[in-house]
């Protein structure tokens, strides 16, 4: 997924980020790789 790739490119474990996003009820959430 794009979120997984962006997180991985930012040096973060992509699967963890995707997992945390999927746990949320808000579908408008995203991941800010610049932080």
PDB file of C-alpha atoms in Angstrom:
ATOM      1  CA  UNK A   1       0.000   0.000   0.000  1.00  0.00           C
ATOM      2  CA  UNK A   2       1.158   3.580  -0.442  1.00  0.00           C
ATOM      3  CA  UNK A   3       1.184   4.184   3.324  1.00  0.00           C
ATOM      4  CA  UNK A   4       3.408   1.147   3.855  1.00  0.00           C
ATOM      5  CA  UNK A   5       5.851   2.346   1.199  1.00  0.00           C
ATOM      6  CA  UNK A   6       5.938   5.927   2.495  1.00  0.00           C
ATOM      7  CA  UNK A   7       6.549   4.753   6.061  1.00  0.00           C
ATOM      8  CA  UNK A   8       9.256   2.322   4.963  1.00  0.00           C
ATOM      9  CA  UNK A   9      10.992   5.017   2.911  1.00  0.00           C
ATOM     10  CA  UNK A  10      10.910   7.278   5.982  1.00  0.00           C
ATOM     11  CA  UNK A  11      12.804   4.641   7.961  1.00  0.00           C
ATOM     12  CA  UNK A  12       9.812   3.406   9.942  1.00  0.00           C
ATOM     13  CA  UNK A  13       8.397  -0.123   9.995  1.00  0.00           C
ATOM     14  CA  UNK A  14       5.592   0.134   7.446  1.00  0.00           C
ATOM     15  CA  UNK A  15       3.574  -2.758   8.855  1.00  0.00           C
ATOM     16  CA  UNK A  16       3.393  -1.093  12.271  1.00  0.00           C
ATOM     17  CA  UNK A  17       2.121   2.173  10.802  1.00  0.00           C
ATOM     18  CA  UNK A  18      -0.471   0.390   8.660  1.00  0.00           C
ATOM     19  CA  UNK A  19      -1.583  -1.682  11.652  1.00  0.00           C
ATOM     20  CA  UNK A  20      -2.070   1.395  13.820  1.00  0.00           C
ATOM     21  CA  UNK A  21      -4.036   3.160  11.089  1.00  0.00           C
ATOM     22  CA  UNK A  22      -6.283   0.125  10.594  1.00  0.00           C
ATOM     23  CA  UNK A  23      -7.097   0.083  14.322  1.00  0.00           C
ATOM     24  CA  UNK A  24      -8.663   3.553  14.021  1.00  0.00           C
ATOM     25  CA  UNK A  25     -12.279   4.218  13.108  1.00  0.00           C
ATOM     26  CA  UNK A  26     -11.400   7.415  11.207  1.00  0.00           C
ATOM     27  CA  UNK A  27     -10.794   6.653   7.525  1.00  0.00           C
ATOM     28  CA  UNK A  28      -9.439  10.174   6.940  1.00  0.00           C
ATOM     29  CA  UNK A  29      -6.250   9.535   8.940  1.00  0.00           C
ATOM     30  CA  UNK A  30      -2.902   9.337   7.236  1.00  0.00           C
ATOM     31  CA  UNK A  31       0.809   9.206   7.994  1.00  0.00           C
ATOM     32  CA  UNK A  32       3.040  12.288   7.982  1.00  0.00           C
ATOM     33  CA  UNK A  33       6.474  10.952   7.011  1.00  0.00           C
ATOM     34  CA  UNK A  34       8.112  14.331   7.585  1.00  0.00           C
ATOM     35  CA  UNK A  35       7.730  14.024  11.369  1.00  0.00           C
TER      36      UNK A  35
END
